[in-house]
Short mmCIF file of C-alpha atoms in Angstrom, two decimals:
data_model
loop_
_atom_site.label_atom_id
_atom_site.label_comp_id
_atom_site.label_asym_id
_atom_site.label_seq_id
_atom_site.Cartn_x
_atom_site.Cartn_y
_atom_site.Cartn_z
CA MET A 514 54.50 177.91 95.56
CA VAL A 515 56.60 178.53 98.59
CA GLN A 516 55.66 181.56 100.29
CA LYS A 517 57.67 184.30 101.24
CA SER A 518 58.73 184.44 105.04
CA SER A 519 57.63 188.44 105.13
CA SER A 520 53.83 187.29 104.09
CA ILE A 521 53.66 184.73 107.13
CA THR A 522 51.80 185.60 110.19
CA ILE A 523 52.46 184.70 113.69
CA ARG A 524 48.61 183.69 113.39
CA GLU A 525 49.15 181.33 110.95
CA VAL A 526 52.50 179.76 112.68
CA ALA A 527 50.06 179.08 115.22
CA GLU A 528 47.48 177.64 113.82
CA GLN A 529 49.83 174.63 111.88
CA ALA A 530 51.74 174.15 115.38
CA GLY A 531 48.35 173.62 117.40
CA VAL A 532 48.76 176.35 119.75
CA SER A 533 47.92 180.45 120.71
CA VAL A 534 49.58 182.82 119.72
CA ALA A 535 50.13 183.86 123.34
CA THR A 536 52.83 180.93 122.68
CA VAL A 537 53.94 181.06 119.64
CA SER A 538 54.72 185.49 121.19
CA ARG A 539 56.03 183.61 124.22
CA TYR A 540 58.24 181.27 122.79
CA ILE A 541 59.94 183.71 120.02
CA ASN A 542 60.22 187.02 122.93
CA LYS A 543 61.53 184.21 125.33
CA THR A 544 59.20 186.11 128.20
CA ALA A 545 58.19 182.96 129.45
CA ALA A 546 58.62 178.73 129.49
CA VAL A 547 57.13 176.46 126.76
CA SER A 548 57.10 173.00 127.33
CA GLY A 549 60.21 171.02 125.41
CA GLU A 550 56.82 169.36 123.43
CA THR A 551 55.36 172.45 122.70
CA ALA A 552 58.97 174.79 121.41
CA ALA A 553 59.08 171.87 119.33
CA ARG A 554 56.11 171.94 117.70
CA ILE A 555 56.62 176.21 117.48
CA ASN A 556 60.50 175.70 115.48
CA ASP A 557 59.12 172.65 113.40
CA VAL A 558 56.68 174.93 111.85
CA VAL A 559 58.96 178.16 111.65
CA SER A 560 61.36 176.32 110.03
CA SER A 561 58.45 174.51 107.69
CA LEU A 562 57.48 178.29 106.84
CA ASN A 563 60.60 180.19 106.48
CA TYR A 564 59.04 182.52 109.47
CA VAL A 565 60.75 186.03 111.16
CA PRO A 566 58.70 187.51 112.78
CA HIS A 567 58.50 191.70 111.23
CA ALA A 568 60.22 194.06 113.14
CA ALA A 569 57.58 196.41 112.97
CA ALA A 570 55.99 194.60 115.91
CA ARG A 571 58.70 195.32 118.09
CA ASN A 572 57.68 198.84 119.24
CA LEU A 573 54.76 200.75 118.03
CA ALA A 574 55.78 204.16 118.25
CA THR A 575 59.29 204.10 117.03
CA ASN A 576 59.59 201.10 115.17
CA LYS A 577 62.97 200.58 117.43
CA THR A 578 64.36 198.98 120.30
CA LYS A 579 67.50 201.18 120.45
CA SER A 580 68.95 197.69 121.04
CA VAL A 581 71.38 195.66 119.09
CA GLY A 582 72.24 192.25 119.37
CA LEU A 583 76.03 190.36 119.39
CA LEU A 584 75.11 186.46 118.58
CA LEU A 585 78.04 183.73 119.22
CA ALA A 586 78.53 180.25 118.91
CA ASN A 587 79.26 177.84 122.26
CA ASN A 588 82.24 177.40 120.65
CA SER A 589 83.82 180.86 120.13
CA TYR A 590 87.13 181.08 121.97
CA SER A 591 86.60 183.54 124.95
CA ASP A 592 90.58 184.74 124.87
CA TYR A 593 90.17 185.85 121.57
CA PHE A 594 87.19 187.77 121.80
CA THR A 595 87.20 189.37 124.67
CA PRO A 596 89.16 192.29 123.17
CA ILE A 597 86.57 192.62 119.74
CA LEU A 598 83.04 192.54 122.63
CA ARG A 599 85.69 195.68 124.15
CA GLY A 600 85.80 197.38 120.81
CA ILE A 601 81.98 196.47 120.57
CA GLU A 602 81.24 198.08 123.77
CA GLU A 603 83.14 201.17 123.67
CA VAL A 604 80.83 202.19 120.42
CA VAL A 605 77.55 200.92 120.93
CA THR A 606 77.44 201.42 124.51
CA GLY A 607 79.75 204.34 124.23
CA GLU A 608 78.99 206.35 121.95
CA TYR A 609 75.71 205.47 120.80
CA HIS A 610 73.97 204.96 123.96
CA TYR A 611 72.71 201.32 122.89
CA ASN A 612 71.95 198.34 124.46
CA LEU A 613 74.02 195.59 124.02
CA LEU A 614 72.43 192.11 123.79
CA ILE A 615 74.36 189.38 123.93
CA ALA A 616 73.23 185.70 123.23
CA SER A 617 74.89 181.86 122.69
CA ARG A 618 73.87 179.21 120.88
CA ARG A 619 74.78 175.23 121.20
CA PRO A 620 76.52 174.50 117.71
CA ASN A 621 74.86 172.77 115.47
CA THR A 622 71.40 173.43 116.75
CA GLN A 623 71.20 176.12 113.75
CA ASP A 624 67.67 175.66 111.80
CA LYS A 625 66.97 173.39 114.49
CA GLU A 626 65.62 176.69 116.75
CA VAL A 627 64.72 180.47 116.34
CA PRO A 628 68.12 182.37 116.75
CA PRO A 629 67.61 183.73 120.31
CA LEU A 630 68.68 187.21 118.80
CA GLY A 631 66.44 188.77 115.80
CA HIS A 632 63.99 191.02 114.80
CA TYR A 633 62.09 190.20 117.63
CA ASN A 634 64.53 192.34 119.99
CA THR A 635 67.02 194.16 118.49
CA ASP A 636 67.28 196.73 115.52
CA GLY A 637 70.62 195.13 114.07
CA LEU A 638 72.43 191.96 114.95
CA LEU A 639 76.22 191.42 114.39
CA VAL A 640 77.23 187.59 114.05
CA PHE A 641 80.35 186.12 114.49
CA VAL A 642 81.64 183.44 112.28
CA ASP A 643 79.64 180.53 112.62
CA SER A 644 76.86 181.40 114.87
CA MET A 645 73.94 181.34 112.15
CA SER A 646 73.47 179.15 109.86
CA LEU A 647 73.09 180.02 105.39
CA ALA A 648 69.11 180.13 105.70
CA GLU A 649 69.15 182.18 109.12
CA LEU A 650 71.40 184.50 107.62
CA GLU A 651 69.07 184.31 103.86
CA ALA A 652 65.47 184.60 106.21
CA LEU A 653 67.27 187.83 107.52
CA ALA A 654 68.36 189.58 104.97
CA GLU A 655 65.47 188.71 102.51
CA ASN A 656 63.51 190.80 105.39
CA ASN A 657 66.31 193.51 105.03
CA PHE A 658 67.18 193.64 108.76
CA PRO A 659 70.82 195.12 109.25
CA MET A 660 73.30 192.30 110.41
CA VAL A 661 77.27 192.71 110.11
CA LEU A 662 79.27 189.27 110.00
CA MET A 663 82.95 189.67 111.63
CA HIS A 664 85.36 187.27 111.08
CA HIS A 665 82.75 185.80 107.64
CA LEU A 666 82.30 186.91 104.75
CA SER A 667 79.17 186.89 103.36
CA PRO A 668 77.88 184.71 100.62
CA PRO A 669 77.79 186.67 97.74
CA HIS A 670 74.25 186.70 96.85
CA LEU A 671 73.14 188.10 99.90
CA SER A 672 75.52 191.01 100.11
CA ILE A 673 75.74 191.56 103.91
CA PRO A 674 78.51 193.83 105.59
CA SER A 675 81.32 191.71 106.98
CA ILE A 676 84.65 192.85 109.06
CA MET A 677 87.88 190.90 108.03
CA VAL A 678 91.41 190.83 109.49
CA GLU A 679 93.87 190.54 106.38
CA ASN A 680 95.27 187.24 106.74
CA ARG A 681 96.90 185.86 103.78
CA LYS A 682 99.21 188.39 102.51
CA SER A 683 100.45 188.81 106.27
CA PHE A 684 101.12 184.60 107.24
CA GLN A 685 103.07 184.66 103.39
CA GLU A 686 105.36 186.50 104.67
CA LEU A 687 105.82 185.88 108.26
CA VAL A 688 106.33 181.96 106.16
CA GLU A 689 109.01 183.93 103.96
CA HIS A 690 110.45 185.29 106.60
CA LEU A 691 111.15 181.85 107.95
CA ILE A 692 112.47 180.93 104.52
CA ILE A 693 114.74 183.69 103.58
CA VAL A 694 116.07 184.87 107.17
CA HIS A 695 116.23 181.75 108.43
CA GLU A 696 116.25 179.02 105.22
CA ARG A 697 114.11 176.70 107.03
CA LYS A 698 112.17 174.30 104.11
CA ARG A 699 110.33 171.81 105.98
CA ILE A 700 107.45 173.61 107.80
CA VAL A 701 104.47 172.45 109.35
CA PHE A 702 101.59 173.94 109.53
CA VAL A 703 98.48 173.98 112.45
CA THR A 704 95.22 174.43 111.35
CA GLY A 705 92.83 176.58 112.28
CA PRO A 706 89.11 175.55 112.95
CA ASP A 707 87.02 173.64 109.31
CA GLY A 708 85.51 176.23 106.93
CA TRP A 709 87.07 179.66 109.14
CA GLN A 710 87.85 182.39 106.57
CA ASP A 711 90.50 183.49 108.89
CA ALA A 712 91.97 179.62 109.23
CA ILE A 713 91.34 179.64 105.19
CA GLU A 714 93.11 182.27 104.43
CA ARG A 715 95.87 181.82 107.06
CA GLU A 716 96.99 178.72 105.21
CA ALA A 717 96.51 179.94 101.33
CA GLY A 718 99.10 182.70 102.79
CA TYR A 719 101.21 179.28 104.06
CA HIS A 720 100.72 177.54 100.78
CA ALA A 721 101.53 180.50 98.61
CA ALA A 722 105.05 181.28 100.62
CA LEU A 723 106.03 177.45 99.65
CA GLU A 724 105.16 178.12 95.95
CA ALA A 725 106.81 181.49 95.44
CA HIS A 726 110.25 179.88 96.60
CA GLN A 727 109.74 176.40 95.06
CA ILE A 728 109.37 173.97 98.05
CA PRO A 729 107.51 171.27 97.44
CA TYR A 730 104.15 171.12 99.42
CA ARG A 731 104.13 167.57 101.84
CA PRO A 732 100.52 166.84 103.08
CA GLU A 733 102.22 164.98 105.98
CA LEU A 734 103.12 168.63 107.12
CA ILE A 735 99.57 169.52 107.74
CA ILE A 736 98.59 168.96 111.09
CA PRO A 737 94.85 169.24 113.13
CA GLY A 738 95.01 172.66 115.75
CA LYS A 739 91.73 174.61 115.91
CA PHE A 740 92.87 177.37 117.19
CA ARG A 741 93.12 175.79 120.69
CA ARG A 742 96.07 175.35 122.74
CA GLU A 743 95.22 171.36 123.76
CA ILE A 744 94.64 170.12 120.53
CA SER A 745 97.82 172.02 118.87
CA TYR A 746 99.44 169.90 121.92
CA LEU A 747 98.38 166.66 121.39
CA SER A 748 98.51 166.93 117.64
CA MET A 749 102.39 168.11 118.02
CA LEU A 750 103.08 165.40 120.40
CA GLU A 751 101.71 162.90 117.66
CA PHE A 752 103.40 164.37 115.17
CA ILE A 753 106.51 164.10 116.77
CA VAL A 754 106.55 160.41 116.97
CA SER A 755 105.90 159.51 113.67
CA GLY A 756 109.14 160.88 112.44
CA VAL A 757 108.33 163.35 109.60
CA GLU A 758 111.67 165.54 109.36
CA PHE A 759 110.58 169.15 109.95
CA ASP A 760 112.34 172.47 111.65
CA ALA A 761 110.05 175.08 111.60
CA VAL A 762 105.96 175.09 112.68
CA ALA A 763 103.63 177.52 111.78
CA ALA A 764 100.66 177.88 113.73
CA ALA A 765 97.58 179.37 112.13
CA ASN A 766 97.42 181.30 115.79
CA ASP A 767 98.67 181.93 119.18
CA GLU A 768 96.89 179.80 121.24
CA SER A 769 97.84 176.76 119.00
CA ALA A 770 101.89 178.15 118.61
CA SER A 771 101.77 177.94 122.80
CA GLY A 772 100.77 174.07 122.39
CA VAL A 773 103.12 173.14 119.80
CA LEU A 774 105.70 175.00 122.09
CA GLU A 775 104.74 173.13 124.86
CA ALA A 776 104.73 169.74 122.95
CA LEU A 777 108.47 170.26 121.25
CA ARG A 778 110.18 171.38 124.58
CA ARG A 779 108.58 168.16 125.97
CA SER A 780 110.23 166.36 123.17
CA GLY A 781 113.18 167.59 123.81
CA LYS A 782 113.48 170.31 120.76
CA ARG A 783 114.98 173.73 121.11
CA ILE A 784 113.17 176.46 120.06
CA PRO A 785 114.64 178.23 117.81
CA GLU A 786 117.65 176.00 117.28
CA ASP A 787 115.86 173.29 115.94
CA VAL A 788 112.80 174.24 115.42
CA ALA A 789 111.36 177.80 114.66
CA LEU A 790 108.06 178.47 115.56
CA LEU A 791 105.41 181.40 114.71
CA GLY A 792 101.94 182.62 115.43
CA PHE A 793 99.00 184.49 114.23
CA ASP A 794 96.95 187.54 116.33
CA ASP A 795 99.61 189.07 118.57
CA LYS A 796 98.39 188.32 121.99
CA SER A 797 100.03 189.85 124.58
CA TYR A 798 99.99 187.61 127.58
CA ILE A 799 100.79 184.46 125.24
CA ALA A 800 103.66 186.61 122.73
CA GLU A 801 104.98 188.57 124.70
CA TYR A 802 105.82 185.98 127.32
CA MET A 803 106.46 182.75 125.87
CA THR A 804 109.97 182.17 126.46
CA PRO A 805 110.93 182.61 123.92
CA LYS A 806 109.19 185.48 122.67
CA LEU A 807 106.97 184.82 120.00
CA THR A 808 107.44 186.07 116.09
CA THR A 809 104.26 186.57 115.26
CA VAL A 810 101.34 188.97 113.19
CA HIS A 811 99.16 191.41 114.64
CA ALA A 812 96.02 191.37 114.18
CA PRO A 813 93.44 194.52 115.55
CA THR A 814 91.25 192.80 117.30
CA VAL A 815 89.65 195.23 119.57
CA GLU A 816 89.35 197.56 116.19
CA VAL A 817 87.25 195.04 115.06
CA GLY A 818 84.76 195.05 117.11
CA ARG A 819 84.60 198.53 116.84
CA ALA A 820 84.21 198.38 113.23
CA ALA A 821 82.02 196.03 113.54
CA ALA A 822 79.61 198.25 115.70
CA ARG A 823 80.38 201.10 113.27
CA GLN A 824 78.80 199.82 110.67
CA LEU A 825 75.66 198.26 112.19
CA ILE A 826 74.75 201.38 113.73
CA LYS A 827 75.52 203.11 110.38
CA LEU A 828 73.35 200.41 108.67
CA VAL A 829 70.62 200.65 111.45
CA ASN A 830 70.44 204.56 111.20
CA GLU A 831 71.15 205.26 107.74
CA GLY A 832 70.30 201.55 105.66
CA GLN A 833 74.12 201.36 104.06
CA ALA A 834 77.50 200.67 105.30
CA ASP A 835 80.16 199.69 103.39
CA LEU A 836 80.13 196.17 102.55
CA ASN A 837 83.40 194.53 103.48
CA THR A 838 85.76 195.75 105.59
CA LEU A 839 89.12 194.32 105.53
CA LEU A 840 91.85 195.54 108.42
CA PRO A 841 95.20 195.55 108.23
CA THR A 842 97.72 193.43 109.96
CA HIS A 843 101.37 193.46 110.35
CA VAL A 844 104.12 190.81 110.66
CA ILE A 845 105.80 191.14 114.33
CA ILE A 846 109.82 190.20 114.38
CA ARG A 847 110.83 188.37 118.28
CA GLN A 848 113.09 185.50 118.79
CA SER A 849 111.13 182.14 118.17
CA CYS A 850 111.89 182.23 114.46
CA GLY A 851 115.90 182.81 115.37
CA CYS A 852 116.13 186.50 114.96
CA ARG A 853 117.75 188.18 118.27
#
C-alpha cells in the first residue's frame, strides 16, 4: 500500500536518507548548503515517498507566510515574460502587499530535485508553462496547496485554476485574412515549443483556416521555430534552400516572425510582395519597428500576470478561484500581410 504524502513526516524522510531532521530541513528550506551526495539521497527519498512538507510548519502562529511564489523554467522567454511579471507585481506587492518569491529551475530537472518553491516557503504558487512536472503538480494538489497555472491548462483530474489567452480563434482569423484578402494559399507555419498549450492552439488555428477554405494541408510547409528568433531564422533559411514554393509565412509568435523576416530578406524575398508575413503577441518592440510593420494578434500579456495573481490571492484567502480564465485577443492589421 502506498502512503499518502500528507501522512509522511520529515522524520521518516530523514531516517530513510540516513541524515538528521535538521539536515533535511536545511535542504528543503534552502537555509544552508548541503553536500551533493547528501542532497541526492534526500531527493531520492523525497521522490520515492512523494513527500511534500506540510504548510502548517511554515508559521505556527498564523499558518501564513504572506508570500507567494512564481516558478519559471530556465528556458522561459524573458522578453515575453517581462510584461507578465509586471502584471503579477502590480497585484501581489502593489495591491495585496504580499512578498513575491521568484525561482527558476533547469530544464529536465523536474522529479529529480525538490522544487525551490512550495508549501515550505509560500502560501501559494504561480506556475509558468513547463516549470513543474505532472507528478509534482499532483503531489501539491493532493495537499490542497493553492496554485494557478499560466499559459498551461490543468490536467483534467487535478482541476488547478489556469490563465490562458485565446489562441486558436484569433490565429485562424489571421490566416484567413491572408487567404481571403490577399489570396495566399501556400502558407508556411512556424511552430512554437513542443507541448506548449499556446503553440498547440495556434497551430490548430492554422489548420482550421486551411480546412475552412479547402486548402490541402502540406506537412512540408511546417517548420520549427520554438518561439525563438534565431531558430526561426535558421529554419526559414533551410526551408528556402529546399525549393518548396510558398507565398506567405504564419509564425507562432512575433519573435519567430522577426527571424523569418531576416531570412527572407537575406534570400532576396520582398515582404509582402513576394511573401506575406504574420506573427502573434503584438510585441511593440518588434511589431511596430519592423519594416514593414507586422500584422499580428494582440495578446494581453500584462493582464495575464494580473489575472493569475488575483486568482492565486483569492485561492489563498478564500479557498476557491475560477477554474479556467481565457483572456481575449484580437487581430492587428498592419503592412506585412499586404495591407496598406
